Amino acid sequence: MAILKRSFYLKEDVVGIARDLIGKHLFSSAGGIITGGMITETEAYAGVTDRASHAFGGRRTARTEVMYSVGGTAYIYLCYGVHSLFNVVTNIEGIPHAVLIRAISPTKGLPEMLQRTGKAAPGKGFTDGPGKVTKALGIHFSETGLDLTAGAKERDGRSIWIEDPGTVIPASAIEVSTRIGVQYAGEDALLPYRFLYRGKK
DNA sequence: CGGCCGATCCACT
DNA sequence: GTGGATCGGCCGA
């Protein structure tokens, strides 16, 4: 597998990147322990014109500043005071596009993921939500701003990266729908910006 | 500085 | 199906 290069993240079509991230593999290294899995659910957040985005209207705050970083940067924030949500920043520096990783299918480091989540076995509902993905991978919102293109090179004992297994996911295996939990976004809540991997079809 | 709220999850009915 | 947890960020005063 090859680590996704900067060029993958620099494209301006954030919705296309969200779709292309389905089937890629997300990895996390913490203190030498590597965990990861295939990305099976994503959502695109289209920056200043998207009411559901934290950067809507060009808002810049200490938290959202990371969204304006160069594509290939991790934007991780705390949601509901409990969950760290992991996003991939896309597009060139200055354009706050991002893709939320909502679910993965575990492929590496399963024992560690079970330990972190307090589960006995990876049944349904194991890593099928954005808060559960970060918990299983040991990702914390304090790690926002990490460079996703640095590979397994650790910074402060942590690193996060995405690899391309080279497998082609047919369009028929990807389901498109509206985003979750963004009712407040008005008509933007109706945009088809959510992608789910469906094994067969 | 005070108050409200969230790109969620889980326990409980 | 529903409501509570839980706390940083954001906004208004």
PDB file of C-alpha atoms in Angstrom, chain A residues 36-197:
ATOM      1  CA  GLY A  36      -6.295   1.039  11.371  1.00  0.00           C
ATOM      2  CA  GLY A  37      -8.987  -0.006   8.980  1.00  0.00           C
ATOM      3  CA  MET A  38     -10.712   0.577   5.658  1.00  0.00           C
ATOM      4  CA  ILE A  39     -12.708   3.785   5.451  1.00  0.00           C
ATOM      5  CA  THR A  40     -16.367   2.907   4.894  1.00  0.00           C
ATOM      6  CA  GLU A  41     -18.197   6.167   5.529  1.00  0.00           C
ATOM      7  CA  THR A  42     -17.324   9.825   4.870  1.00  0.00           C
ATOM      8  CA  GLU A  43     -18.952  13.232   4.658  1.00  0.00           C
ATOM      9  CA  ALA A  44     -17.784  16.310   2.747  1.00  0.00           C
ATOM     10  CA  TYR A  45     -17.861  19.795   4.290  1.00  0.00           C
ATOM     11  CA  ALA A  46     -17.524  22.413   1.591  1.00  0.00           C
ATOM     12  CA  GLY A  47     -16.120  25.359   3.500  1.00  0.00           C
ATOM     13  CA  VAL A  48     -17.328  28.946   3.404  1.00  0.00           C
ATOM     14  CA  THR A  49     -20.408  28.289   1.262  1.00  0.00           C
ATOM     15  CA  ASP A  50     -21.614  25.315   3.309  1.00  0.00           C
ATOM     16  CA  ARG A  51     -23.902  26.135   6.230  1.00  0.00           C
ATOM     17  CA  ALA A  52     -23.003  22.805   7.869  1.00  0.00           C
ATOM     18  CA  SER A  53     -19.286  23.649   7.908  1.00  0.00           C
ATOM     19  CA  HIS A  54     -17.563  25.167  10.907  1.00  0.00           C
ATOM     20  CA  ALA A  55     -15.925  27.544   8.430  1.00  0.00           C
ATOM     21  CA  PHE A  56     -19.210  28.760   6.902  1.00  0.00           C
ATOM     22  CA  GLY A  57     -19.045  32.400   5.924  1.00  0.00           C
ATOM     23  CA  GLY A  58     -15.275  32.426   6.258  1.00  0.00           C
ATOM     24  CA  ARG A  59     -15.362  32.232  10.030  1.00  0.00           C
ATOM     25  CA  ARG A  60     -11.894  31.889  11.558  1.00  0.00           C
ATOM     26  CA  THR A  61     -11.423  31.009  15.215  1.00  0.00           C
ATOM     27  CA  ALA A  62      -8.670  29.326  17.198  1.00  0.00           C
ATOM     28  CA  ARG A  63     -10.395  25.987  16.658  1.00  0.00           C
ATOM     29  CA  THR A  64     -11.271  26.305  12.964  1.00  0.00           C
ATOM     30  CA  GLU A  65      -7.959  27.858  11.935  1.00  0.00           C
ATOM     31  CA  VAL A  66      -6.676  24.340  11.195  1.00  0.00           C
ATOM     32  CA  MET A  67      -9.333  23.968   8.482  1.00  0.00           C
ATOM     33  CA  TYR A  68      -7.551  26.699   6.528  1.00  0.00           C
ATOM     34  CA  SER A  69      -4.323  24.678   6.494  1.00  0.00           C
ATOM     35  CA  VAL A  70      -2.968  22.947   3.400  1.00  0.00           C
ATOM     36  CA  GLY A  71      -4.768  19.772   2.266  1.00  0.00           C
ATOM     37  CA  GLY A  72      -3.523  16.667   4.067  1.00  0.00           C
ATOM     38  CA  THR A  73      -3.791  18.134   7.562  1.00  0.00           C
ATOM     39  CA  ALA A  74      -5.888  16.576  10.345  1.00  0.00           C
ATOM     40  CA  TYR A  75      -8.748  18.676  11.731  1.00  0.00           C
ATOM     41  CA  ILE A  76      -9.908  17.060  14.976  1.00  0.00           C
ATOM     42  CA  TYR A  77     -12.341  18.687  17.380  1.00  0.00           C
ATOM     43  CA  LEU A  78     -14.371  17.841  20.446  1.00  0.00           C
ATOM     44  CA  CYS A  79     -18.061  17.231  19.896  1.00  0.00           C
ATOM     45  CA  TYR A  80     -20.739  17.152  22.607  1.00  0.00           C
ATOM     46  CA  GLY A  81     -17.982  17.486  25.188  1.00  0.00           C
ATOM     47  CA  VAL A  82     -17.249  13.796  24.812  1.00  0.00           C
ATOM     48  CA  HIS A  83     -16.191  12.720  21.330  1.00  0.00           C
ATOM     49  CA  SER A  84     -13.187  13.610  19.201  1.00  0.00           C
ATOM     50  CA  LEU A  85     -14.195  13.781  15.521  1.00  0.00           C
ATOM     51  CA  PHE A  86     -11.526  13.243  12.856  1.00  0.00           C
ATOM     52  CA  ASN A  87     -11.510  15.173   9.581  1.00  0.00           C
ATOM     53  CA  VAL A  88      -9.141  15.393   6.640  1.00  0.00           C
ATOM     54  CA  VAL A  89      -8.474  18.953   5.460  1.00  0.00           C
ATOM     55  CA  THR A  90      -8.464  19.274   1.659  1.00  0.00           C
ATOM     56  CA  ASN A  91      -7.712  21.904  -1.013  1.00  0.00           C
ATOM     57  CA  ILE A  92      -4.925  24.478  -0.967  1.00  0.00           C
ATOM     58  CA  GLU A  93      -3.998  26.518   2.091  1.00  0.00           C
ATOM     59  CA  GLY A  94      -6.632  29.168   2.773  1.00  0.00           C
ATOM     60  CA  ILE A  95      -9.638  27.112   1.588  1.00  0.00           C
ATOM     61  CA  PRO A  96     -11.297  25.382   4.586  1.00  0.00           C
ATOM     62  CA  HIS A  97     -12.603  22.208   2.954  1.00  0.00           C
ATOM     63  CA  ALA A  98     -12.747  19.019   5.050  1.00  0.00           C
ATOM     64  CA  VAL A  99     -13.917  15.405   4.974  1.00  0.00           C
ATOM     65  CA  LEU A 100     -15.277  13.786   8.133  1.00  0.00           C
ATOM     66  CA  ILE A 101     -14.345  10.120   8.570  1.00  0.00           C
ATOM     67  CA  ARG A 102     -17.481   8.517  10.010  1.00  0.00           C
ATOM     68  CA  ALA A 103     -16.688   4.795   9.945  1.00  0.00           C
ATOM     69  CA  ILE A 104     -13.985   2.227   9.245  1.00  0.00           C
ATOM     70  CA  SER A 105     -13.748  -1.536   8.964  1.00  0.00           C
ATOM     71  CA  PRO A 106     -10.878  -2.680  11.240  1.00  0.00           C
ATOM     72  CA  THR A 107      -7.893  -4.352   9.540  1.00  0.00           C
ATOM     73  CA  LYS A 108      -4.938  -3.797  11.897  1.00  0.00           C
ATOM     74  CA  GLY A 109      -4.425  -3.755  15.643  1.00  0.00           C
ATOM     75  CA  LEU A 110      -7.803  -5.208  16.517  1.00  0.00           C
ATOM     76  CA  PRO A 111      -6.797  -6.240  20.065  1.00  0.00           C
ATOM     77  CA  GLU A 112      -5.734  -2.670  20.873  1.00  0.00           C
ATOM     78  CA  MET A 113      -8.948  -1.280  19.386  1.00  0.00           C
ATOM     79  CA  LEU A 114     -11.039  -3.659  21.464  1.00  0.00           C
ATOM     80  CA  GLN A 115      -9.127  -2.649  24.563  1.00  0.00           C
ATOM     81  CA  ARG A 116      -9.611   1.065  23.869  1.00  0.00           C
ATOM     82  CA  THR A 117     -13.324   0.702  23.283  1.00  0.00           C
ATOM     83  CA  GLY A 118     -13.906  -1.795  26.071  1.00  0.00           C
ATOM     84  CA  LYS A 119     -15.468  -4.332  23.706  1.00  0.00           C
ATOM     85  CA  ALA A 120     -14.986  -8.096  23.772  1.00  0.00           C
ATOM     86  CA  ALA A 121     -15.487  -8.585  20.045  1.00  0.00           C
ATOM     87  CA  PRO A 122     -15.899  -6.385  16.948  1.00  0.00           C
ATOM     88  CA  GLY A 123     -19.620  -6.829  16.388  1.00  0.00           C
ATOM     89  CA  LYS A 124     -22.001  -4.422  14.712  1.00  0.00           C
ATOM     90  CA  GLY A 125     -21.601  -0.927  16.090  1.00  0.00           C
ATOM     91  CA  PHE A 126     -17.871  -1.293  16.701  1.00  0.00           C
ATOM     92  CA  THR A 127     -16.341   1.447  14.561  1.00  0.00           C
ATOM     93  CA  ASP A 128     -19.446   2.683  12.732  1.00  0.00           C
ATOM     94  CA  GLY A 129     -19.604   6.231  14.069  1.00  0.00           C
ATOM     95  CA  PRO A 130     -17.160   9.159  14.017  1.00  0.00           C
ATOM     96  CA  GLY A 131     -16.720   9.184  17.796  1.00  0.00           C
ATOM     97  CA  LYS A 132     -16.170   5.425  17.872  1.00  0.00           C
ATOM     98  CA  VAL A 133     -13.559   5.550  15.103  1.00  0.00           C
ATOM     99  CA  THR A 134     -11.371   8.000  17.032  1.00  0.00           C
ATOM    100  CA  LYS A 135     -11.803   6.066  20.249  1.00  0.00           C
ATOM    101  CA  ALA A 136     -10.723   2.809  18.593  1.00  0.00           C
ATOM    102  CA  LEU A 137      -7.767   4.479  16.874  1.00  0.00           C
ATOM    103  CA  GLY A 138      -6.749   6.374  19.992  1.00  0.00           C
ATOM    104  CA  ILE A 139      -7.150   9.752  18.265  1.00  0.00           C
ATOM    105  CA  HIS A 140      -7.652  12.783  20.522  1.00  0.00           C
ATOM    106  CA  PHE A 141      -8.780  16.292  19.608  1.00  0.00           C
ATOM    107  CA  SER A 142      -5.521  17.694  20.981  1.00  0.00           C
ATOM    108  CA  GLU A 143      -3.827  16.121  17.919  1.00  0.00           C
ATOM    109  CA  THR A 144      -5.547  18.487  15.510  1.00  0.00           C
ATOM    110  CA  GLY A 145      -3.130  19.927  12.964  1.00  0.00           C
ATOM    111  CA  LEU A 146      -1.122  16.707  12.424  1.00  0.00           C
ATOM    112  CA  ASP A 147       0.364  16.289   8.951  1.00  0.00           C
ATOM    113  CA  LEU A 148      -1.253  13.253   7.311  1.00  0.00           C
ATOM    114  CA  THR A 149       1.435  13.003   4.633  1.00  0.00           C
ATOM    115  CA  ALA A 150       4.326  12.374   7.048  1.00  0.00           C
ATOM    116  CA  GLY A 151       3.553   8.657   7.190  1.00  0.00           C
ATOM    117  CA  ALA A 152       4.452   6.686  10.295  1.00  0.00           C
ATOM    118  CA  LYS A 153       6.993   9.282  11.356  1.00  0.00           C
ATOM    119  CA  GLU A 154       5.791  10.103  14.817  1.00  0.00           C
ATOM    120  CA  ARG A 155       5.428  13.570  16.241  1.00  0.00           C
ATOM    121  CA  ASP A 156       5.103  13.593  20.025  1.00  0.00           C
ATOM    122  CA  GLY A 157       4.578   9.835  19.898  1.00  0.00           C
ATOM    123  CA  ARG A 158       1.621  10.155  17.520  1.00  0.00           C
ATOM    124  CA  SER A 159       1.004   9.930  13.819  1.00  0.00           C
ATOM    125  CA  ILE A 160      -1.961   9.478  11.517  1.00  0.00           C
ATOM    126  CA  TRP A 161      -1.927   8.703   7.795  1.00  0.00           C
ATOM    127  CA  ILE A 162      -3.994   7.215   4.971  1.00  0.00           C
ATOM    128  CA  GLU A 163      -2.897   4.545   2.490  1.00  0.00           C
ATOM    129  CA  ASP A 164      -4.234   3.475  -0.891  1.00  0.00           C
ATOM    130  CA  PRO A 165      -4.571  -0.336  -1.122  1.00  0.00           C
ATOM    131  CA  GLY A 166      -4.930  -0.031  -4.894  1.00  0.00           C
ATOM    132  CA  THR A 167      -8.301  -1.723  -5.007  1.00  0.00           C
ATOM    133  CA  VAL A 168     -10.958  -0.149  -7.205  1.00  0.00           C
ATOM    134  CA  ILE A 169     -14.311   0.496  -5.524  1.00  0.00           C
ATOM    135  CA  PRO A 170     -17.054   0.412  -8.181  1.00  0.00           C
ATOM    136  CA  ALA A 171     -19.528   3.288  -8.060  1.00  0.00           C
ATOM    137  CA  SER A 172     -22.282   0.733  -7.548  1.00  0.00           C
ATOM    138  CA  ALA A 173     -20.743  -0.193  -4.192  1.00  0.00           C
ATOM    139  CA  ILE A 174     -20.977   3.357  -2.868  1.00  0.00           C
ATOM    140  CA  GLU A 175     -24.214   4.690  -1.467  1.00  0.00           C
ATOM    141  CA  VAL A 176     -24.809   8.448  -1.455  1.00  0.00           C
ATOM    142  CA  SER A 177     -27.061  10.264   1.007  1.00  0.00           C
ATOM    143  CA  THR A 178     -27.485  13.420   3.057  1.00  0.00           C
ATOM    144  CA  ARG A 179     -25.239  14.205   6.016  1.00  0.00           C
ATOM    145  CA  ILE A 180     -26.047  13.221   9.586  1.00  0.00           C
ATOM    146  CA  GLY A 181     -26.796  15.643  12.398  1.00  0.00           C
ATOM    147  CA  VAL A 182     -26.753  18.864  10.384  1.00  0.00           C
ATOM    148  CA  GLN A 183     -30.444  19.837  10.401  1.00  0.00           C
ATOM    149  CA  TYR A 184     -29.401  23.319  11.488  1.00  0.00           C
ATOM    150  CA  ALA A 185     -27.826  23.817   8.049  1.00  0.00           C
ATOM    151  CA  GLY A 186     -31.163  24.470   6.324  1.00  0.00           C
ATOM    152  CA  GLU A 187     -31.192  23.506   2.643  1.00  0.00           C
ATOM    153  CA  ASP A 188     -27.498  22.591   2.823  1.00  0.00           C
ATOM    154  CA  ALA A 189     -28.545  19.666   5.024  1.00  0.00           C
ATOM    155  CA  LEU A 190     -30.107  18.179   1.865  1.00  0.00           C
ATOM    156  CA  LEU A 191     -26.851  18.056  -0.116  1.00  0.00           C
ATOM    157  CA  PRO A 192     -25.724  14.533  -1.174  1.00  0.00           C
ATOM    158  CA  TYR A 193     -22.392  14.781   0.619  1.00  0.00           C
ATOM    159  CA  ARG A 194     -22.364  11.497   2.547  1.00  0.00           C
ATOM    160  CA  PHE A 195     -20.767   8.337   1.145  1.00  0.00           C
ATOM    161  CA  LEU A 196     -21.118   4.788   2.465  1.00  0.00           C
ATOM    162  CA  TYR A 197     -19.373   1.636   1.316  1.00  0.00           C
TER     163      TYR A 197
END
